[in-house]
N, CA and C of each residue as an Amber inpcrd file, in Angstrom:
protein
   201
  15.1630000  -6.7810000  21.5860000  16.0800000  -7.9040000  21.7120000
  17.4360000  -7.6330000  21.0680000  17.5620000  -6.5270000  20.3190000
  18.8370000  -6.2130000  19.6670000  19.5590000  -5.1250000  20.4410000
  20.8500000  -5.2370000  20.5340000  21.6470000  -4.2350000  21.2280000
  22.0920000  -3.1200000  20.2840000  22.1720000  -3.4130000  18.9980000
  22.5990000  -2.4520000  17.9920000  21.5270000  -2.3590000  16.9040000
  21.4200000  -1.2000000  16.2370000  20.4710000  -1.0880000  15.1280000
  20.7560000  -2.1500000  14.0640000  19.6990000  -2.6730000  13.4750000
  19.8230000  -3.7010000  12.4490000  19.5460000  -3.1020000  11.0740000
  20.2100000  -3.6440000  10.0910000  19.9980000  -3.1920000   8.7140000
  18.5650000  -3.5080000   8.2880000  17.9900000  -2.6160000   7.5100000
  16.6300000  -2.7920000   7.0230000  16.6680000  -2.9970000   5.5160000
  15.8390000  -3.9030000   5.0200000  15.7670000  -4.1000000   3.5800000
  14.5320000  -3.4120000   2.9920000  14.0400000  -2.3840000   3.6660000
  12.8310000  -1.7000000   3.2210000  13.0110000  -1.1370000   1.8150000
  14.1320000  -0.5340000   1.5300000  14.3540000   0.0480000   0.1970000
  14.2990000  -1.0220000  -0.8840000  14.8290000  -2.2080000  -0.6050000
  14.7640000  -3.3120000  -1.5560000  13.3160000  -3.7370000  -1.7750000
  12.5430000  -3.8040000  -0.7170000  11.1380000  -4.1890000  -0.8320000
  10.3430000  -3.1300000  -1.6110000  10.6150000  -1.8690000  -1.3620000
   9.9490000  -0.7880000  -2.0970000  10.2670000  -0.9060000  -3.5880000
  11.5030000  -1.1800000  -3.9200000  11.8970000  -1.3240000  -5.3280000
  11.1500000  -2.4830000  -5.9870000  11.0080000  -3.6000000  -5.2890000
  10.2780000  -4.7490000  -5.8380000   8.8170000  -4.4080000  -6.0960000
   8.2070000  -3.6740000  -5.1770000   6.8060000  -3.2820000  -5.3410000
   6.6560000  -2.3640000  -6.5460000   7.5470000  -1.3990000  -6.6750000
   7.4670000  -0.4500000  -7.7900000   7.6690000  -1.1320000  -9.1380000
   8.4330000  -2.2160000  -9.1820000   8.6920000  -2.9320000 -10.4250000
   7.5150000  -3.8040000 -10.8580000   6.6460000  -4.1520000  -9.9360000
   5.5470000  -5.0700000 -10.2370000   4.4340000  -4.3660000 -11.0030000
   3.9430000  -5.0130000 -12.0580000   2.8060000  -4.4560000 -12.7930000
   1.4820000  -4.8970000 -12.1750000   1.5440000  -5.7310000 -11.1380000
   0.3350000  -6.2200000 -10.4770000   0.0350000  -5.4890000  -9.1700000
   0.9210000  -4.5830000  -8.7810000   0.7370000  -3.8300000  -7.5390000
   0.6610000  -2.3450000  -7.8830000  -0.3520000  -1.6750000  -7.3440000
  -0.5140000  -0.2400000  -7.5690000  -0.4080000   0.4610000  -6.2190000
   0.4750000   1.4240000  -6.1340000   0.6980000   2.1720000  -4.8970000
   0.0750000   3.5490000  -5.0520000  -0.7620000   3.9210000  -4.0940000
  -1.4210000   5.2320000  -4.1030000  -0.8970000   6.0090000  -2.8980000
  -0.0330000   6.9880000  -3.1390000   0.4910000   7.7990000  -2.0410000
  -0.2980000   9.0900000  -1.9420000  -0.2930000   9.7020000  -0.7580000
  -1.0190000  10.9490000  -0.5610000  -2.5110000  10.7660000  -0.7710000
  -3.0160000   9.5820000  -0.4720000  -4.3970000   9.2050000  -0.7660000
  -5.1040000   8.7510000   0.5000000  -6.3930000   9.0710000   0.5830000
  -7.2160000   8.6290000   1.7030000  -8.2320000   7.6110000   1.1970000
  -8.3860000   6.5110000   1.9310000  -9.4200000   5.5440000   1.6010000
 -10.7250000   6.0620000   2.1910000 -11.7040000   6.3280000   1.3430000
 -12.9920000   6.8190000   1.8150000 -13.9610000   5.6880000   2.1140000
 -13.8890000   4.6370000   1.2970000 -14.8590000   3.5550000   1.4670000
 -14.3130000   2.2680000   0.8570000 -14.6070000   1.1570000   1.5240000
 -14.2870000  -0.1680000   1.0030000 -15.5500000  -1.0100000   1.0920000
 -15.9570000  -1.5980000  -0.0220000 -17.0870000  -2.5170000  -0.0240000
 -16.6580000  -3.7930000  -0.7420000 -17.4900000  -4.7990000  -0.6680000
 -17.1950000  -6.0460000  -1.3550000 -16.6820000  -7.1030000  -0.4120000
 -15.8850000  -7.9950000  -0.9560000 -15.3670000  -9.1250000  -0.1970000
 -13.9640000  -9.4450000  -0.6880000 -13.2000000 -10.2540000   0.0590000
 -11.8470000 -10.5910000  -0.3900000 -11.8500000 -11.1130000  -1.8240000
 -10.9790000 -10.5480000  -2.6100000 -10.8940000 -10.9000000  -4.0200000
 -11.7320000 -10.0110000  -4.9170000 -12.6860000  -9.2680000  -4.3200000
 -13.5710000  -8.4130000  -5.1120000 -13.9210000  -7.1380000  -4.3470000
 -12.9180000  -6.3740000  -3.9900000 -13.1480000  -5.1260000  -3.2740000
 -13.4320000  -3.9920000  -4.2490000 -14.3140000  -3.1000000  -3.8590000
 -14.5310000  -1.8270000  -4.5400000 -14.0570000  -0.7570000  -3.5620000
 -13.0710000   0.0190000  -3.9610000 -12.4460000   0.9830000  -3.0660000
 -12.6280000   2.3870000  -3.6290000 -13.0400000   3.3020000  -2.7750000
 -13.1240000   4.7020000  -3.1610000 -11.9340000   5.4220000  -2.5490000
 -11.1010000   6.0040000  -3.4030000  -9.9020000   6.7210000  -2.9750000
 -10.1000000   8.2150000  -3.1900000  -9.5770000   9.0180000  -2.2770000
  -9.6380000  10.4740000  -2.4110000  -8.2180000  11.0410000  -2.4050000
  -7.9420000  11.9050000  -3.3850000  -6.6450000  12.5750000  -3.4680000
  -6.7850000  13.8390000  -4.3010000  -6.1470000  14.8880000  -3.8640000
  -6.1180000  16.1510000  -4.6130000  -7.5130000  16.6690000  -4.9570000
  -8.4560000  16.4970000  -4.0480000  -9.7900000  17.0400000  -4.2450000
 -10.7150000  16.2220000  -5.1270000 -10.2880000  15.0530000  -5.5770000
 -11.1580000  14.2190000  -6.3980000 -11.1760000  12.7850000  -5.8620000
 -12.1760000  12.0220000  -6.2780000 -12.2780000  10.6390000  -5.8520000
 -12.1560000   9.7130000  -7.0580000 -11.7020000   8.4940000  -6.7830000
 -11.5130000   7.4890000  -7.8130000 -12.0150000   6.1560000  -7.2920000
 -12.6960000   5.3950000  -8.1330000 -13.1390000   4.0440000  -7.7960000
 -12.1000000   3.0590000  -8.3170000 -11.7170000   2.1030000  -7.4760000
 -10.7320000   1.0970000  -7.8530000 -11.2660000  -0.2700000  -7.4610000
 -11.1150000  -1.2550000  -8.3260000 -11.4430000  -2.6340000  -7.9890000
 -10.1420000  -3.3380000  -7.6220000 -10.1500000  -4.0540000  -6.4990000
  -8.9340000  -4.6940000  -6.0220000  -9.2310000  -6.0700000  -5.4500000
  -8.2820000  -6.9750000  -5.6210000  -8.4040000  -8.3060000  -5.0540000
  -7.9060000  -8.3540000  -3.6250000  -6.9850000  -7.4480000  -3.2880000
  -6.4290000  -7.3770000  -1.9400000  -6.0380000  -5.9340000  -1.6600000
  -6.0060000  -5.5840000  -0.3810000  -5.6680000  -4.2240000   0.0250000
  -4.6190000  -4.2920000   1.1250000  -3.5740000  -3.5000000   0.9820000
  -2.5940000  -3.3130000   2.0450000  -2.5510000  -1.8280000   2.3240000
  -2.8580000  -1.4510000   3.5590000  -2.8280000  -0.0440000   3.9350000
  -1.6670000   0.1620000   4.8910000  -0.8090000   1.1100000   4.5560000
   0.3430000   1.4040000   5.3980000   0.4700000   2.9190000   5.5730000
   0.8070000   3.3420000   6.7690000   0.9470000   4.7640000   7.0430000
   2.1530000   5.0390000   7.9260000   2.6960000   6.2160000   7.8110000
   3.6360000   6.7180000   8.7970000   5.0970000   6.4010000   8.6420000
   5.5190000   5.5910000   7.7000000   6.9300000   5.2650000   7.6030000
   7.6420000   6.3160000   6.7980000   8.8020000   6.7230000   7.2790000
   9.6360000   7.6810000   6.5530000  11.0240000   7.0940000   6.4300000
  11.6070000   7.1690000   5.2280000  12.9700000   6.6180000   5.0480000
  13.9980000   7.4250000   5.8020000
């Protein structure tokens, strides 16, 4: 619907996420398993040849965006 490229506020949103102590960003990571229910997820993450268990109230998975 736009004829010209529109400005993106992605960098501003990334900065807000990085500033939050309630949000944890895991880059270069694969989700191996998710169990539980909303508000009480148990997540198994894999990165650099090792796995980590994380408890989370919510999960946002995003892939493929490059600045």
